[in-house]
GROMACS .gro file of C-alpha atoms in nm:
model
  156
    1UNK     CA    1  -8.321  18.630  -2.896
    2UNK     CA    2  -8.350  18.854  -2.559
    3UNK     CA    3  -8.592  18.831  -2.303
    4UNK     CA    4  -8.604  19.052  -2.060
    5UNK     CA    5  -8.848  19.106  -1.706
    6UNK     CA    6  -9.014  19.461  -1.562
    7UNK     CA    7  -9.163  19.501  -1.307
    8UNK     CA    8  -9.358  19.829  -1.131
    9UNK     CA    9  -9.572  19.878  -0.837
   10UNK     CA   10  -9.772  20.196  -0.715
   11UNK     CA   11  -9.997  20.260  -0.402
   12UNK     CA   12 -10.352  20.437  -0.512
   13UNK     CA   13 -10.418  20.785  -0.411
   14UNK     CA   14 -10.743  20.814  -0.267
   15UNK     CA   15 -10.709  21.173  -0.210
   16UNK     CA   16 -10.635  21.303  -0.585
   17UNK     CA   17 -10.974  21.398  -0.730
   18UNK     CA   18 -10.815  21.500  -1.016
   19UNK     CA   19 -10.604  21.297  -1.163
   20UNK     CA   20 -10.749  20.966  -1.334
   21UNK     CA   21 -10.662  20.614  -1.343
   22UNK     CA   22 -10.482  20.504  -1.661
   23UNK     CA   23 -10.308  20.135  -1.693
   24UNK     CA   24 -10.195  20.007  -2.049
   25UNK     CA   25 -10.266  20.384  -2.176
   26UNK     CA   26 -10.599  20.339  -2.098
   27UNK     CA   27 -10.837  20.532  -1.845
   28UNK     CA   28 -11.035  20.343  -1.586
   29UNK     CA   29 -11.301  20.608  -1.496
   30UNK     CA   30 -11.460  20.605  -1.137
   31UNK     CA   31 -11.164  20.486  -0.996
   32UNK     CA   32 -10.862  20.634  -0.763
   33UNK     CA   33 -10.562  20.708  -0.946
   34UNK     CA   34 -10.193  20.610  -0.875
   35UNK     CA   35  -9.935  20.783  -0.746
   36UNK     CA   36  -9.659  20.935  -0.894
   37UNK     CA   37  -9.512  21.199  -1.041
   38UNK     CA   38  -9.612  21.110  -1.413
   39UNK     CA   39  -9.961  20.944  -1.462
   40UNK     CA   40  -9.818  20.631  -1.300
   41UNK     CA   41  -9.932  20.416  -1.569
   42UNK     CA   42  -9.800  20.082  -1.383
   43UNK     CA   43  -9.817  19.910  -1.680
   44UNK     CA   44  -9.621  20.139  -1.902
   45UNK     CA   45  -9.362  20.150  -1.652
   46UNK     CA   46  -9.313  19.757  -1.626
   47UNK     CA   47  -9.306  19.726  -1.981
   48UNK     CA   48  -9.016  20.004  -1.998
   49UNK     CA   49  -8.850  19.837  -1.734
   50UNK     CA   50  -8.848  19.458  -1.879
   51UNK     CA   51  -8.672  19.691  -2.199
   52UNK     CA   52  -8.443  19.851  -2.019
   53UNK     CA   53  -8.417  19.475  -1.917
   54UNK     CA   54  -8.277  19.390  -2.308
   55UNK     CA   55  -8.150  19.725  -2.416
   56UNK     CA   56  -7.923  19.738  -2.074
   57UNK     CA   57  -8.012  20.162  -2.036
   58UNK     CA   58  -8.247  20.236  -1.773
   59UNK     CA   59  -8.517  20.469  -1.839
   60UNK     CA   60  -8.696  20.465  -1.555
   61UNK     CA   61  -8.522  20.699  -1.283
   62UNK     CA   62  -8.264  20.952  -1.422
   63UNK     CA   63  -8.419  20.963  -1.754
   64UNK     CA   64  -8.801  20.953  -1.647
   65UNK     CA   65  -8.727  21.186  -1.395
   66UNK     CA   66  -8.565  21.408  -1.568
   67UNK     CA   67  -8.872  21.427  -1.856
   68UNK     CA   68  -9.125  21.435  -1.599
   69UNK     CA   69  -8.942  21.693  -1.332
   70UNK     CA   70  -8.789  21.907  -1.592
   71UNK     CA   71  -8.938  21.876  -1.915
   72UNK     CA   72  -9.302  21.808  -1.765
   73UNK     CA   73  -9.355  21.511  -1.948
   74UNK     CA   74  -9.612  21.282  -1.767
   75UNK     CA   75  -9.736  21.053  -1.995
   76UNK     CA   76  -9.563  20.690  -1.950
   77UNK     CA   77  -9.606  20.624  -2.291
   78UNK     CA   78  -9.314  20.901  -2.375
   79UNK     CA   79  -9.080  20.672  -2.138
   80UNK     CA   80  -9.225  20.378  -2.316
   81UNK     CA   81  -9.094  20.559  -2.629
   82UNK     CA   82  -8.758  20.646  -2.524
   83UNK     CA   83  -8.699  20.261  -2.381
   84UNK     CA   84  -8.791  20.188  -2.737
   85UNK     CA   85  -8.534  20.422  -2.924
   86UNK     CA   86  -8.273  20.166  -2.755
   87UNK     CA   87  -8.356  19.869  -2.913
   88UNK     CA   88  -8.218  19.974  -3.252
   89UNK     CA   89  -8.287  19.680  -3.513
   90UNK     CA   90  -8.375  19.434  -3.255
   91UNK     CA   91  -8.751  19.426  -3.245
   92UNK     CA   92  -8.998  19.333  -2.980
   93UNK     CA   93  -9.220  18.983  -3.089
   94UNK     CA   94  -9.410  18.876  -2.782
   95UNK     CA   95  -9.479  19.038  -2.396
   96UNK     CA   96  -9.670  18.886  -2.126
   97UNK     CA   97  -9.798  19.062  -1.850
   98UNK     CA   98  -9.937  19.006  -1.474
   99UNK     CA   99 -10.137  19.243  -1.283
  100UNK     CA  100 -10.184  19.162  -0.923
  101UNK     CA  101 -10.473  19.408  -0.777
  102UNK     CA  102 -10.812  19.411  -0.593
  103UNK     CA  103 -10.959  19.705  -0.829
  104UNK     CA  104 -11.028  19.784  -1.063
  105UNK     CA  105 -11.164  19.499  -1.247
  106UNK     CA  106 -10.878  19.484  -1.512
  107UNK     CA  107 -11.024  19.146  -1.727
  108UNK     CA  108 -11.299  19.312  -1.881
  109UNK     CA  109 -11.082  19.621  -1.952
  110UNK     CA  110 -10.833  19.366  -2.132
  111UNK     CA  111 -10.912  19.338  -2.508
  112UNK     CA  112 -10.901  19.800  -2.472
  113UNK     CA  113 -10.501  19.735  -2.344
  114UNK     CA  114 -10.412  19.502  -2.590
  115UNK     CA  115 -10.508  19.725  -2.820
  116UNK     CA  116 -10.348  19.994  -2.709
  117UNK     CA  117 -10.037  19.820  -2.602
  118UNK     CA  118 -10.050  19.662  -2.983
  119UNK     CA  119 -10.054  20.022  -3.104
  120UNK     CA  120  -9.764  20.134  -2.845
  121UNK     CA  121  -9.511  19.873  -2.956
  122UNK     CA  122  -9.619  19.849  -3.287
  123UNK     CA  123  -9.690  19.428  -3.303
  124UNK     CA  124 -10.035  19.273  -3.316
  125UNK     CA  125 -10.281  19.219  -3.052
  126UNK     CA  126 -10.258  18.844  -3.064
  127UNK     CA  127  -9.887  18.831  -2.904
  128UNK     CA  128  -9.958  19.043  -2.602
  129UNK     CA  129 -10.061  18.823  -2.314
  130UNK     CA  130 -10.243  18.982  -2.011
  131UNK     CA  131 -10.318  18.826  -1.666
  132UNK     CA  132 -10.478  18.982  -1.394
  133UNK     CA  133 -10.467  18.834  -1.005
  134UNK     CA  134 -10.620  18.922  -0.706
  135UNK     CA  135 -10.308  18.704  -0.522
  136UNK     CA  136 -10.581  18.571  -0.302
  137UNK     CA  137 -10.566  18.930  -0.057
  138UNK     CA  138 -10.223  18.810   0.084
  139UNK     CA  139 -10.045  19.159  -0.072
  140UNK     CA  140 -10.144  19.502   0.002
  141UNK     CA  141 -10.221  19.466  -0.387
  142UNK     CA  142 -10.438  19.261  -0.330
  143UNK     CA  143 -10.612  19.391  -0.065
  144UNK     CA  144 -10.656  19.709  -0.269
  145UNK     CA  145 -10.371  19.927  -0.170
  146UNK     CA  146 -10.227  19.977  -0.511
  147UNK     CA  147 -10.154  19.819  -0.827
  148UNK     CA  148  -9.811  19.562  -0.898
  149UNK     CA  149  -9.735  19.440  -1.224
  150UNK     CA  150  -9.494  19.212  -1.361
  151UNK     CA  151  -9.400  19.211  -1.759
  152UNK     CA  152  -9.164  18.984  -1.997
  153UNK     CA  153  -9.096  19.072  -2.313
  154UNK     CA  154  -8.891  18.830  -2.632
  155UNK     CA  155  -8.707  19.079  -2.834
  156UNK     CA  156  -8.526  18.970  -3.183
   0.00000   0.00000   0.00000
């Protein structure tokens, strides 16, 4: 048994009118995007961190930006994938993640990430964990600057 602990953090842009906010692989419509030079899916990128975390091979940097820069690959959930392809037979049974932000209102969004997290890593709904924290406004998180996460995952 491995565990291992990600963790990502990414200031909104309030300027991009284009791009759209997406945590867990899901959109969050109405709301300001992150930024970054992929979709800055904070989530996504936690989760392949607290991987790389187990597998020892970090994805996100070198890797990442090579996918995203060169390749133009800006979905997390490709970096997700290739944290993934490192595991070999060791398989992921239970993650638990904390989101520390102002907006948006991520627990009524929750049961939508599981699912799609669930789908993503390919174990069932029921051992994915999700917090969410407003830290009480003592971070710029959670004053509404940006987004912070912090993920564990037990690998087998």
């Amino acid at each position: 048994m491995k565990v291992g602990i990600g963790q990502d953090s990414h200031r909104f842009d309030f300027n991009d009118k284009t791009k759209k906010l997406i945590l867990g692989g899901v959109v969050f419509e109405g709301h300001a995007p992150l930024q970054g030079n992929s979709d800055a899916d904070v989530i996504l990128h936690s989760l392949t961190n607290a991987i790389s975390g187990v597998t020892c091979v970090n994805i996100l940097g070198p890797v990442s930006d090579e996918m995203c820069l060169k390749h133009g690959i800006t979905d997390s959930k490709a970096y997700l994938a290739e944290a993934m392809k490192y595991l070999g037979e060791s398989k992921i049974v239970h993650v638990s993640i904390s989101i520390e932000c102002l907006t948006p209102k991520i627990t009524p969004k929750i049961p939508e990430i599981r699912a799609s997290l669930s789908n993503l890593l390919g174990i069932p709904e029921n051992c994915i964990g999700i917090t969410a924290t407003t830290g009480e406004g003592l971070t710029q998180f959670g004053q509404g600057l940006g987004i912070q996460v912090f993920s564990c995952v037990m690998v087998v």
